[in-house]
XYZ file of C-alpha atoms in Angstrom:
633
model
C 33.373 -2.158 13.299
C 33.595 -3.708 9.799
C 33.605 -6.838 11.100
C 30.280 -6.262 13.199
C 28.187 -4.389 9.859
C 29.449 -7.612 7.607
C 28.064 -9.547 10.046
C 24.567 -8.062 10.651
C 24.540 -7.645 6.529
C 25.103 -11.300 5.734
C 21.815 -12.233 8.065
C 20.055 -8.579 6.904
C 16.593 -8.039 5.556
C 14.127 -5.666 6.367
C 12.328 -5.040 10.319
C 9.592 -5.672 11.663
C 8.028 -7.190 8.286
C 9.120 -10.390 6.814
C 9.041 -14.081 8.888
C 12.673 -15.345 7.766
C 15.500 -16.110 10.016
C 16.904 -12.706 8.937
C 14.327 -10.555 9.430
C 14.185 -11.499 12.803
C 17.795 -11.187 13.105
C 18.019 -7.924 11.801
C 14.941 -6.981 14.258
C 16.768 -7.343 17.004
C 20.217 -6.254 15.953
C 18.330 -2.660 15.183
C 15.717 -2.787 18.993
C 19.523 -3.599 20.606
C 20.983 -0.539 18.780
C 18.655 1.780 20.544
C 19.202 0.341 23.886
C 22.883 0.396 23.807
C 22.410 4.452 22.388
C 20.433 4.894 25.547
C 22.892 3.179 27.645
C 25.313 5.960 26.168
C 23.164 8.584 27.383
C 22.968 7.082 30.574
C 18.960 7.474 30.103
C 16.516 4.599 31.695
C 15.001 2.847 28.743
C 11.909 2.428 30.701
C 11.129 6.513 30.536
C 12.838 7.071 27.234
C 12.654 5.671 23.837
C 14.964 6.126 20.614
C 13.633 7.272 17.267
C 16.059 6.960 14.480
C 15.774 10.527 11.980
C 17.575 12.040 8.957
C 18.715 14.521 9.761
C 15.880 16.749 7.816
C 13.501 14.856 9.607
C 15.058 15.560 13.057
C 15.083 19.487 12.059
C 11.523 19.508 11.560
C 10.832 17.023 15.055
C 13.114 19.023 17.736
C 10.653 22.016 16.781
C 7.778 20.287 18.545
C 9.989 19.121 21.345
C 11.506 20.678 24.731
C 15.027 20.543 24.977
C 14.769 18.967 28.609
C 12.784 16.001 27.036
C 15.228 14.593 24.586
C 18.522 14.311 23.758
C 20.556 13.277 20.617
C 23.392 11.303 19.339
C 24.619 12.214 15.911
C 26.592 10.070 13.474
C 28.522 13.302 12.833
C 29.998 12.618 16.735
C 31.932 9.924 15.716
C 33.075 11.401 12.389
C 30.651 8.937 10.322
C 29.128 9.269 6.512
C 25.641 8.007 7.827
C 23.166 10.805 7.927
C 21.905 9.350 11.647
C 20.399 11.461 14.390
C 19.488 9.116 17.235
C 16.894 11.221 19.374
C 16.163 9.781 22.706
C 12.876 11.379 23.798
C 10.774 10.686 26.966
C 8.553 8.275 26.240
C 4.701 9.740 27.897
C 5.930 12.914 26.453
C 6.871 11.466 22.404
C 3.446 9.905 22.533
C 1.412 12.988 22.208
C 3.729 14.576 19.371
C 2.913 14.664 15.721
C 3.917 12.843 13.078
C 6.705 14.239 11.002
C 6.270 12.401 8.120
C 3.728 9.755 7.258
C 4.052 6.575 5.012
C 5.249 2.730 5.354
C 5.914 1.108 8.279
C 3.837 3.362 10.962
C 0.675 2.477 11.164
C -1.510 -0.761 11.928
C -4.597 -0.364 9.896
C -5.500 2.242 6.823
C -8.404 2.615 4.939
C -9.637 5.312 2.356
C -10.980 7.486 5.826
C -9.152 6.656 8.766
C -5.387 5.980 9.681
C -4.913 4.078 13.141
C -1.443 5.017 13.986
C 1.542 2.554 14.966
C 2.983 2.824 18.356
C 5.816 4.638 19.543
C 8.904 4.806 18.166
C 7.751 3.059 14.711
C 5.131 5.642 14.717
C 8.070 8.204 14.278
C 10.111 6.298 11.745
C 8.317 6.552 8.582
C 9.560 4.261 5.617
C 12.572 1.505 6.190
C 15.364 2.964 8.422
C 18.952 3.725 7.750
C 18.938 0.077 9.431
C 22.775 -1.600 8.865
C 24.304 2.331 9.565
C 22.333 2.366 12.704
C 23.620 -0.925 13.649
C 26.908 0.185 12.872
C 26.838 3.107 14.771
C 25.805 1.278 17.640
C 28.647 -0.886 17.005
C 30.839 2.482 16.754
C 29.497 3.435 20.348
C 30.285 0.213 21.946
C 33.878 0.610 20.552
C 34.382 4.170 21.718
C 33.703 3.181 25.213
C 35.760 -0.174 25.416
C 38.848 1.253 23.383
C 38.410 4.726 23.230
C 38.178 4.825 19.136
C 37.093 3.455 15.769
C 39.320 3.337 13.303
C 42.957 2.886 13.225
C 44.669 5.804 12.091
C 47.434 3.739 9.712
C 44.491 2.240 7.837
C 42.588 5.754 7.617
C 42.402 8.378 4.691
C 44.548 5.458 2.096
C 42.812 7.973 -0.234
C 41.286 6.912 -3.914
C 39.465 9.270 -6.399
C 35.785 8.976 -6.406
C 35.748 7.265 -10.234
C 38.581 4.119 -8.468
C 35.987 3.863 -5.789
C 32.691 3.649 -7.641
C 33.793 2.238 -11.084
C 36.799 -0.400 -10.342
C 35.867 -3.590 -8.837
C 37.376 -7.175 -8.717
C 34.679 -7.951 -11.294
C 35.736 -5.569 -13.905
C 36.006 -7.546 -16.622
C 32.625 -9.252 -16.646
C 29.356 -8.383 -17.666
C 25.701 -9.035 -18.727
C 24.814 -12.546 -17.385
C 28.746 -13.689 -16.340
C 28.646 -10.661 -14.423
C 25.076 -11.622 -12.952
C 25.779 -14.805 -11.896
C 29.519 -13.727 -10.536
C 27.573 -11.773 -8.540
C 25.228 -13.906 -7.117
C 28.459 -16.303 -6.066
C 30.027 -13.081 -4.430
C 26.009 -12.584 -2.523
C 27.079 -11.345 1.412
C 25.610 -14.106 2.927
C 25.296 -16.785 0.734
C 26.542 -19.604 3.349
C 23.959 -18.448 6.040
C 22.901 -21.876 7.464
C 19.674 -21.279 9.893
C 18.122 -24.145 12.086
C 14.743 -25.613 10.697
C 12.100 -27.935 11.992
C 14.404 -31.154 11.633
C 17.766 -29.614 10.380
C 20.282 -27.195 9.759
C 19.432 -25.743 6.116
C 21.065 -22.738 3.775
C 18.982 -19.187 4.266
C 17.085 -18.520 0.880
C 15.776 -14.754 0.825
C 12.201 -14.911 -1.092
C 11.618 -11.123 0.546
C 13.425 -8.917 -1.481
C 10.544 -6.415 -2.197
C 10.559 -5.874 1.442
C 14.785 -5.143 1.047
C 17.243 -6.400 -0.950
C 20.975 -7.915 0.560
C 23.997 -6.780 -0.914
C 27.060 -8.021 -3.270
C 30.949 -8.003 -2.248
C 31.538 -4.948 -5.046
C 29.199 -3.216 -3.215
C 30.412 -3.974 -0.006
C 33.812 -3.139 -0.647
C 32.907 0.317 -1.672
C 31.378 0.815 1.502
C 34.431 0.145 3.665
C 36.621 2.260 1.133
C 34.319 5.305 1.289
C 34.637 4.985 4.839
C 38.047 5.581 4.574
C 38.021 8.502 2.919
C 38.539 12.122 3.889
C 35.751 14.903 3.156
C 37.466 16.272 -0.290
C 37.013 12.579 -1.809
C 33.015 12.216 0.140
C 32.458 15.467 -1.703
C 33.430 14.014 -5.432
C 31.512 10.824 -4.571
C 28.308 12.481 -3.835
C 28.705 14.601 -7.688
C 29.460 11.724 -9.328
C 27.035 9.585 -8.199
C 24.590 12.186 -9.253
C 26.063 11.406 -12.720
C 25.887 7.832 -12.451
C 22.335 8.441 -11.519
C 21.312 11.209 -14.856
C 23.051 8.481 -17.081
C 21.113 5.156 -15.381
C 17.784 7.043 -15.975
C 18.328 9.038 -18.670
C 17.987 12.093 -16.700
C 20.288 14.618 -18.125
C 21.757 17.266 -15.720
C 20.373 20.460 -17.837
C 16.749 18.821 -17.527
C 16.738 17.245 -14.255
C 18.191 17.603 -10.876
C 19.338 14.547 -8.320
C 18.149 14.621 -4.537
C 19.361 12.469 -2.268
C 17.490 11.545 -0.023
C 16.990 9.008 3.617
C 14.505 6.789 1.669
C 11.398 6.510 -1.098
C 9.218 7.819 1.791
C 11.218 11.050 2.512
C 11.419 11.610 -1.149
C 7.669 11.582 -1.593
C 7.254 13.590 1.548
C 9.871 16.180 0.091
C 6.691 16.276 -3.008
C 4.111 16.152 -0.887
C 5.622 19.787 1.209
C 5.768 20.963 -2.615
C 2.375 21.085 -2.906
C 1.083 24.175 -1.988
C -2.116 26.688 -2.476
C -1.800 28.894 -5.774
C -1.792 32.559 -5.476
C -4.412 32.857 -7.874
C -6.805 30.661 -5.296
C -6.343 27.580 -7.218
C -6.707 24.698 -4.447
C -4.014 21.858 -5.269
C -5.614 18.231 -6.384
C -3.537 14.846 -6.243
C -4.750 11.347 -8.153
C -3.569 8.370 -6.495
C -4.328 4.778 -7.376
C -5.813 2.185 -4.982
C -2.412 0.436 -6.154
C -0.077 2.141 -3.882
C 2.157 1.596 -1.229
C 1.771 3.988 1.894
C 4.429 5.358 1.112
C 3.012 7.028 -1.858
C -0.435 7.775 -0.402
C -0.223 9.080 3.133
C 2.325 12.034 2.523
C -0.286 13.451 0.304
C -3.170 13.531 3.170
C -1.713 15.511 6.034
C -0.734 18.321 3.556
C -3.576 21.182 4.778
C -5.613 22.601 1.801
C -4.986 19.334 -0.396
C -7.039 17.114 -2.213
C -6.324 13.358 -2.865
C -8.437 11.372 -5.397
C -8.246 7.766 -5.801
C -8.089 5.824 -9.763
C -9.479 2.484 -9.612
C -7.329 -0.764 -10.481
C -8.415 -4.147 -11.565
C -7.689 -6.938 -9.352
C -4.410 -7.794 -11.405
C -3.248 -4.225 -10.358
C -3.586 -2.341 -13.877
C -4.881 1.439 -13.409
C -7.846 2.546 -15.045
C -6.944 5.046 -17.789
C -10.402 5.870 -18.961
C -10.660 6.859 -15.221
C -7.845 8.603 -14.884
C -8.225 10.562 -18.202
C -11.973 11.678 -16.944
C -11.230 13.107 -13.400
C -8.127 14.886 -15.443
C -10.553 16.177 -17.608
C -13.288 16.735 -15.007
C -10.684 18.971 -12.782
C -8.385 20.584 -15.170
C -10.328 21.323 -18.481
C -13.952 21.454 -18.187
C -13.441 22.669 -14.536
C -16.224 21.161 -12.885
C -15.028 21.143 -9.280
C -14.623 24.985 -9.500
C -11.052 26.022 -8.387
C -9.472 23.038 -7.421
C -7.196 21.321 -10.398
C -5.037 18.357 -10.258
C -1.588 19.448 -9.650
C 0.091 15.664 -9.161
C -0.433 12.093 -10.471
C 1.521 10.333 -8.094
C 1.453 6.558 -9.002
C 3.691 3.474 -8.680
C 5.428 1.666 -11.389
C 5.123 -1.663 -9.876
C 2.914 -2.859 -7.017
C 5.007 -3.553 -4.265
C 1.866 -6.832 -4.092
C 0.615 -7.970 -7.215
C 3.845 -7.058 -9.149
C 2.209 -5.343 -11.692
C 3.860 -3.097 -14.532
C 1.850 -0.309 -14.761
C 2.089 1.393 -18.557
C 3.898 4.676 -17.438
C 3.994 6.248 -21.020
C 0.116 6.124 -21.239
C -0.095 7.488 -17.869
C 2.597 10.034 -18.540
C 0.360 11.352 -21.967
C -2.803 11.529 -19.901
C -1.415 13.242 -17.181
C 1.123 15.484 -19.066
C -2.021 16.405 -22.202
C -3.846 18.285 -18.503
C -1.142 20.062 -17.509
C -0.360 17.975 -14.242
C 2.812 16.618 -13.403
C 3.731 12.770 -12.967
C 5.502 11.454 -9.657
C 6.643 7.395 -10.179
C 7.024 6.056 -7.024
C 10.120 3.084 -8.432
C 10.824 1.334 -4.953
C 10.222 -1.839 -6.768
C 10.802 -0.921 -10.429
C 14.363 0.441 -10.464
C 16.361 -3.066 -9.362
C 14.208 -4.896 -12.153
C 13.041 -2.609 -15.762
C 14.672 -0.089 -17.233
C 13.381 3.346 -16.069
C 13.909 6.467 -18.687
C 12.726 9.587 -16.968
C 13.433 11.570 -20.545
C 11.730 9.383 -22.913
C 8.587 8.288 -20.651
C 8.097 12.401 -19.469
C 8.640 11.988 -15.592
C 8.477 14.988 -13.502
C 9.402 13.040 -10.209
C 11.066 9.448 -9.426
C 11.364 8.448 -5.985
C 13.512 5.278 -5.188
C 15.362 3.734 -2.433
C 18.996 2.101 -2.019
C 17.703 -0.852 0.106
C 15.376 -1.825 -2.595
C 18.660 -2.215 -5.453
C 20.954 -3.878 -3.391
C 22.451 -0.980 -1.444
C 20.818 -1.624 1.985
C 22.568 1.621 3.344
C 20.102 4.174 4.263
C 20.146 6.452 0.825
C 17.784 7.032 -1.717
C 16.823 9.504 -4.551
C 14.346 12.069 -5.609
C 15.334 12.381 -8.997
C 13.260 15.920 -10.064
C 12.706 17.796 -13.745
C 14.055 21.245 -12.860
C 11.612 24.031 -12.081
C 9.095 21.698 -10.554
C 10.164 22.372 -6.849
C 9.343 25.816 -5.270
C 10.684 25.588 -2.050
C 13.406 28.638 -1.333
C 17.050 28.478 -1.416
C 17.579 27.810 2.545
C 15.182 24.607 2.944
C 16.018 23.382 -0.444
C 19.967 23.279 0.453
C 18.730 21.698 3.952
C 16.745 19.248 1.543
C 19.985 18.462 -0.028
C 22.732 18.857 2.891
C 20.299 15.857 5.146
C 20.415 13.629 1.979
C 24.238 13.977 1.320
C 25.756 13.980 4.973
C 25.164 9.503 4.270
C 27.920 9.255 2.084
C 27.891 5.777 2.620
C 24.304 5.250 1.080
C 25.027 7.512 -1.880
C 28.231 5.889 -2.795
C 26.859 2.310 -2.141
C 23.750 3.280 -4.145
C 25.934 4.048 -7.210
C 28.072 1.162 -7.453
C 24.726 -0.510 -7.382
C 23.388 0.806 -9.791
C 26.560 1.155 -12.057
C 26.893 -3.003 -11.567
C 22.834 -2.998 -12.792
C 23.373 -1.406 -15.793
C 26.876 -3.644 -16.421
C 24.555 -7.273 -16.215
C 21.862 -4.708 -18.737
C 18.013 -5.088 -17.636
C 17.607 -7.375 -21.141
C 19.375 -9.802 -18.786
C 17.838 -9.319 -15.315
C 14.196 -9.648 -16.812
C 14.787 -12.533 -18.672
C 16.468 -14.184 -15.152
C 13.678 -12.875 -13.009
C 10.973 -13.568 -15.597
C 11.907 -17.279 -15.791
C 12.064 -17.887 -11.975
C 8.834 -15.888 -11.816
C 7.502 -18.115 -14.227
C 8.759 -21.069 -12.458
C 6.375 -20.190 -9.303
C 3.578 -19.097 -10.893
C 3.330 -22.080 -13.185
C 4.177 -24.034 -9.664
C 1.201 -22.559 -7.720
C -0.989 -22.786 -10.109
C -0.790 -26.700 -10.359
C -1.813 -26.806 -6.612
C -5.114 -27.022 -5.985
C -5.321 -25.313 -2.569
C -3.481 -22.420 -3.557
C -4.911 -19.270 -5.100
C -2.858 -16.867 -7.206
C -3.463 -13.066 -7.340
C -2.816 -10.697 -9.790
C -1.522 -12.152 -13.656
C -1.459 -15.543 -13.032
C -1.844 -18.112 -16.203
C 1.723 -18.883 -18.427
C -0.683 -17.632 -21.316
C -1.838 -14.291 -20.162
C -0.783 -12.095 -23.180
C -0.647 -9.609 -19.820
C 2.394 -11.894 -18.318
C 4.952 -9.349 -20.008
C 3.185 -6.735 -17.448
C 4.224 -8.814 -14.481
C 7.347 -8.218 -12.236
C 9.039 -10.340 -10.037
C 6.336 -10.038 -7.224
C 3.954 -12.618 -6.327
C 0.927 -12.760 -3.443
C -0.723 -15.854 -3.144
C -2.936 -17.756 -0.374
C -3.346 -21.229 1.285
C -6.978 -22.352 1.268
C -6.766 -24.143 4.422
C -4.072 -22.298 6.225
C -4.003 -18.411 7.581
C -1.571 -16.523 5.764
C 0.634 -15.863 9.100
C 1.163 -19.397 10.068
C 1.690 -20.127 6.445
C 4.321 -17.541 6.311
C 5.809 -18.856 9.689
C 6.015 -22.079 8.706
C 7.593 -21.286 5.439
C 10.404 -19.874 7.511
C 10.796 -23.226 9.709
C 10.022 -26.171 7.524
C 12.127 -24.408 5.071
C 14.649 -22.001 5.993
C 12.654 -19.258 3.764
C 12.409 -15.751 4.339
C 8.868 -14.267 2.777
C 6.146 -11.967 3.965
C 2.858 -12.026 4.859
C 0.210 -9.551 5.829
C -1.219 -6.547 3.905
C 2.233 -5.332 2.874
C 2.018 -1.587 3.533
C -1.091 -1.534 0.540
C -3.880 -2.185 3.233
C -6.621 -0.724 0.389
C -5.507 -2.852 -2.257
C -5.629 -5.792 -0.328
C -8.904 -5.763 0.671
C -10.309 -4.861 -3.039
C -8.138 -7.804 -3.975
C -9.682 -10.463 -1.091
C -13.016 -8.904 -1.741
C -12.792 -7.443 2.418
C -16.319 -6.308 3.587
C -16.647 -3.079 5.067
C -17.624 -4.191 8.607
C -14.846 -6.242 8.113
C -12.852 -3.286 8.235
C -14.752 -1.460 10.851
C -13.734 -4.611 13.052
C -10.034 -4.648 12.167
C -10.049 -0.737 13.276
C -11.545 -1.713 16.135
C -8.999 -4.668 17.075
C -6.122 -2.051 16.241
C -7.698 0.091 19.259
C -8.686 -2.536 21.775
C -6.040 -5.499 21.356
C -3.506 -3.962 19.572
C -0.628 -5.847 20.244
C -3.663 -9.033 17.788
C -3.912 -6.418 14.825
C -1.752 -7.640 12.626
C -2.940 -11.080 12.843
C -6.684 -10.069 12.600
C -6.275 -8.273 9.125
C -6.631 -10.229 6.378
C -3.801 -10.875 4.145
C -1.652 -12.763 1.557
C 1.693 -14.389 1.387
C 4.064 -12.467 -0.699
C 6.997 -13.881 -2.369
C 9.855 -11.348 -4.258
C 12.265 -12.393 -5.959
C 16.061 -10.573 -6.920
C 19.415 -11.050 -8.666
C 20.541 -13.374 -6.416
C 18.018 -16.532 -6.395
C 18.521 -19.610 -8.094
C 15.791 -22.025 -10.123
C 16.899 -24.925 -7.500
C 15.647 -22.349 -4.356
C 12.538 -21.389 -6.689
C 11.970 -25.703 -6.904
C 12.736 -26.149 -3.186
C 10.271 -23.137 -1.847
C 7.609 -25.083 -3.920
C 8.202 -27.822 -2.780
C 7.648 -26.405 1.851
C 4.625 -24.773 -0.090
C 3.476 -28.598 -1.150
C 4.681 -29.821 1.802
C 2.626 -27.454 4.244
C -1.013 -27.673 2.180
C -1.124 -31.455 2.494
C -0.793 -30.924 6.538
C -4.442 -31.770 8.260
C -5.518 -28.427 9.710
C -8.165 -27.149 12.017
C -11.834 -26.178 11.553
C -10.580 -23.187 12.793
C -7.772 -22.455 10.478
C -9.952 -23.670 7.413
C -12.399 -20.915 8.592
C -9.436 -18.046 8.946
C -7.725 -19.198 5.720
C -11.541 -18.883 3.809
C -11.812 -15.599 4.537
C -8.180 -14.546 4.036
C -7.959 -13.844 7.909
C -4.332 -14.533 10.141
C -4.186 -16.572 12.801
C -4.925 -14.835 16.068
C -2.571 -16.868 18.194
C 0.318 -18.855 16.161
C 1.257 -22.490 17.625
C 4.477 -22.814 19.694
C 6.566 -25.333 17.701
C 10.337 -26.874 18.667
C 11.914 -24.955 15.136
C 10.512 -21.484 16.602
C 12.233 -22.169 19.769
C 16.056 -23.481 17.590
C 15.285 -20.097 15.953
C 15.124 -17.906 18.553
C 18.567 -19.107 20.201
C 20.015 -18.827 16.774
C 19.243 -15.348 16.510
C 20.078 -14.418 20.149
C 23.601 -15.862 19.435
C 23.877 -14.142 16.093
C 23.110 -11.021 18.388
C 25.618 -11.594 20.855
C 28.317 -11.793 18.223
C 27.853 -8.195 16.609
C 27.215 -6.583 20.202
């Protein structure tokens, strides 16, 4: 089974998203997981479908289901750390259930008003899955029923403490940038050779907002903690939560760790917080146009809650005057009668523009009105230093496959006192987060390796690579740059490692797709789970929206092409100034192509491609990944 997760993790990147080689790899590596569960079951895949749950999640499901329309396969049945429940349900009956949690990755189109829905199962899988444990559990299965078991029992329970597992590592004696760049040497994947246009070419990963790879430290604390009996899973899971207080200055007495399946789950968790005051106080949340799903739609389905929006600038910096005056407005002059802001839920860097938002301001504003603060820190944790004591943070929400830990675990990191849920669902909070051992033990070598290289370090890396694009794309005259863009921006210090750009002349999908097979490039392109930003940011008409709701209902299988969009590229730990130079160089190379009327008209207006052009590369690429495929199943 080791064999088969190294495998899918030196080709991994997020699903369903991003155009690389791996992306598509790790696509169909998860879609052949659920047929091979169903295969288990012995169910027909044409009547029944698999949706992947936590197991808090599938708690809160089965209640809306009938036991003789679904079954379930449980990590726990093979005696593995994941936190996986594999429910197969029929397929006319899952499509008339309700969501169980809302956020990234499950819907086609969302404006301020109207959500249309994904279709089943991503409909049902809120947030990036527990991907490379499902894929190993599949693995698992497929190993049960040729040999009749997993492990062998010699290598089993070679037992460590938790502190050997999570603090010794074959790198022990390096740090700050030596440590960074042994790192990058010891990258899982790092001599992934895909097929291009006209050649065979090294993989270089330009997605890593969308998920980050892993390290060999990291990996080798996976396959130890795998190894390990329940006592030593148990001291993992506490000491992680003290790797976690120290990384974020979140001291135990003050603040309490949560683990949890993901970001999304975690600001779920808040979202189910929220609730009506006895005193008939109706609960308020202030959101930013700036956010990720993830941090927006939990907040709407909650029954008696408000949600408010703060406007951003088109670089992505919140309005404080704003935010100060609906504060006010709500909570001290009481103009909307009994309703008062109980949240501020905002990001601390947009998952598009890869802006820094200034969390202390927001913290004083929010904190002076007697609200709380919820950072949603999917794309600040890898990159800045977070201090949850000294910046006043009620709630951080992050996620493991975000900080190079792509193993299903993430955090809601809470000041004591703020939740209110009783003692039975808050230990079934806590029991769903823990049972993936694996993630939480993954999560804190991560982070403990992080805060080895120091952030002083990783900014100054990223910032010079991200300076090294932008100063790139600006020079070429049919690109366009969004967010802080110009070397002498005395805002450039507010700018992460995230940057959305467009072609003038070609749609952002085709862009993105040839990207991936002139170069052997992994990006993104699209709307990036921030639908509402985007189309402040590309200045989208509102019948242009009207229309893309529309598409999402009648041709929905075109929607994602039809929406406008950007190209995103993220960068992480692991690239290199020569793969900055050599992206630059496909993005030169595919601007000076002639293009269409056609595709001049799309690329004006920001628009994707409705049909993309069937080339000889897509064709090397889909055999490659169909034999990567056949390897790990």
């Amino acid at each position: 089974m080791e064999l088969a997760v190294y495998s899918a993790l030196k080709t991994y990147s997020n699903v369903h998203r991003g155009t690389g080689h791996n992306s598509m790899v790790t696509t169909e590596l998860f879609e052949r997981a659920r047929k091979i569960i169903l295969k288990y079951l012995r169910l027909n895949e044409k009547k029944y479908v698999v949706v992947f749950c936590s197991p808090r999640r599938y708690k809160i499901f089965k209640v809306q289901l009938k036991s003789f329309n679904y079954f379930v396969v449980s990590s726990k049945d093979f005696d593995l750390p994941f936190g996986i429940r594999a429910l197969a349900v029929k397929k006319k009956y899952l499509k008339k259930r309700s969501v169980v949690y809302t956020g990234g990755g499950m819907i086609k189109h969302v404006t301020a008003n109207y959500i249309v829905w994904a279709d089943i199962p991503e409909r049902f899988e809120a947030g990036t899955p527990n991907i490379v444990n499902i894929i190993a559990l599949a693995k698992a299965i497929q190993l049960v029923n040729q040999f009749g078991k997993i492990f062998n029992k010699k290598l089993r329970y070679l037992v460590k403490t938790s502190k050997e597992i999570l603090y010794n590592d074959e790198m022990l004696e390096y740090s700050g940038l030596k440590l960074l760049h042994k790192l990058r040497k010891s990258l899982i994947g790092h001599d992934v050779r895909v097929p291009t246009e006209k050649t065979i070419k090294k993989f270089i990963n330009l997605d890593n907002a969308a998920s980050t790879p892993s390290f060999l430290p990291i990996w080798n604390t996976y396959r130890t903690t795998l190894m390990q009996p329940n006592e030593v899973h148990k001291e993992i899971i506490e000491e992680v939560k003290h790797i976690c207080a120290k990384f974020f200055n979140a001291p135990s007495d003050k603040y309490e760790v949560i683990f949890t399946s993901n970001t999304t789950e975690a600001v779920n968790i808040v979202a189910k917080n929220l609730t009506i005051h006895k005193d008939g106080l109706r609960p308020v949340v202030i959101n930013t146009l700036l956010e990720h799903h993830s941090n927006e739609l939990p907040f709407r389905s909650i029954p008696g809650v408000s949600l408010i929006r703060v406007s951003v600038s088109d670089e992505g910096f919140i309005n404080l005057d704003e935010l100060k005056m609906l504060l006010n407005d709500y909570n001290h002059t009481h103009k909307y009668g009994n309703k008062r802001v109980q949240l501020v839920a905002v990001s601390g860097v947009s998952n598009v523009l890869g802006t820094i938002n200034d969390l202390k301001s927001i913290s004083q504003i929010t904190h002076q009105y007697g609200a709380s603060l919820l950072i949603d820190a999917a794309q600040l944790v890898a990159h800045h230093k977070t201090d949850l004591l000294g910046t006043n943070i009620d709630y951080l929400v992050f996620s493991g496959h975000k900080v190079y830990a792509p193993f299903g675990s993430g955090a809601l990191i809470v000041r004591r006192g703020e939740l209110t849920f009783d003692t039975y669902e808050l230990n079934n909070i806590k029991s769903s987060g823990e049972e993936n051992v694996i993630g939480i033990a993954t999560l804190g070598k991560s982070l403990l390796l992080l805060r080895r290289i120091g952030f002083d370090v990783i900014e100054e890396y990223e910032r010079k690579l991200t300076e090294l694009i932008l100063d790139g794309l600006s020079k070429m005259e049919d690109v366009e740059v969004f967010g802080v863009k110009k070397l002498s921006s005395g805002d450039l210090d507010k700018r992460s490692s995230i940057i959305s750009f467009s072609m003038k002349k070609v749609p952002h999908n085709l862009a993105a797709k040839e990207i991936a097979e002139y170069g052997g490039i992994g990006v993104r392109s699209g709307c990036f789970c921030a639908h509402m930003l985007i189309q402040q940011i590309l200045k989208v008409q509102k019948i242009r929206a009207v229309g893309a709701r529309m598409t999402s209902i009648i041709i929905p299988a075109k929607t994602g092409m039809l929406l406008p969009g950007t190209i995103r590229v993220s960068i992480g730990i692991e690239n290199s100034e020569t793969e900055i130079m050599y992206f630059l160089q496909i993005v030169r190379q595919i601007i000076s192509k002639p293009r269409s009327n056609v595709n001049k008209i799309l690329a004006r207006i920001y628009n994707g491609a409705a049909t993309l052009p069937k080339t000889h590369a897509e064709e090397r690429i889909k055999t490659y990944v169909k034999s990567v495929v056949q390897k790990i199943f």
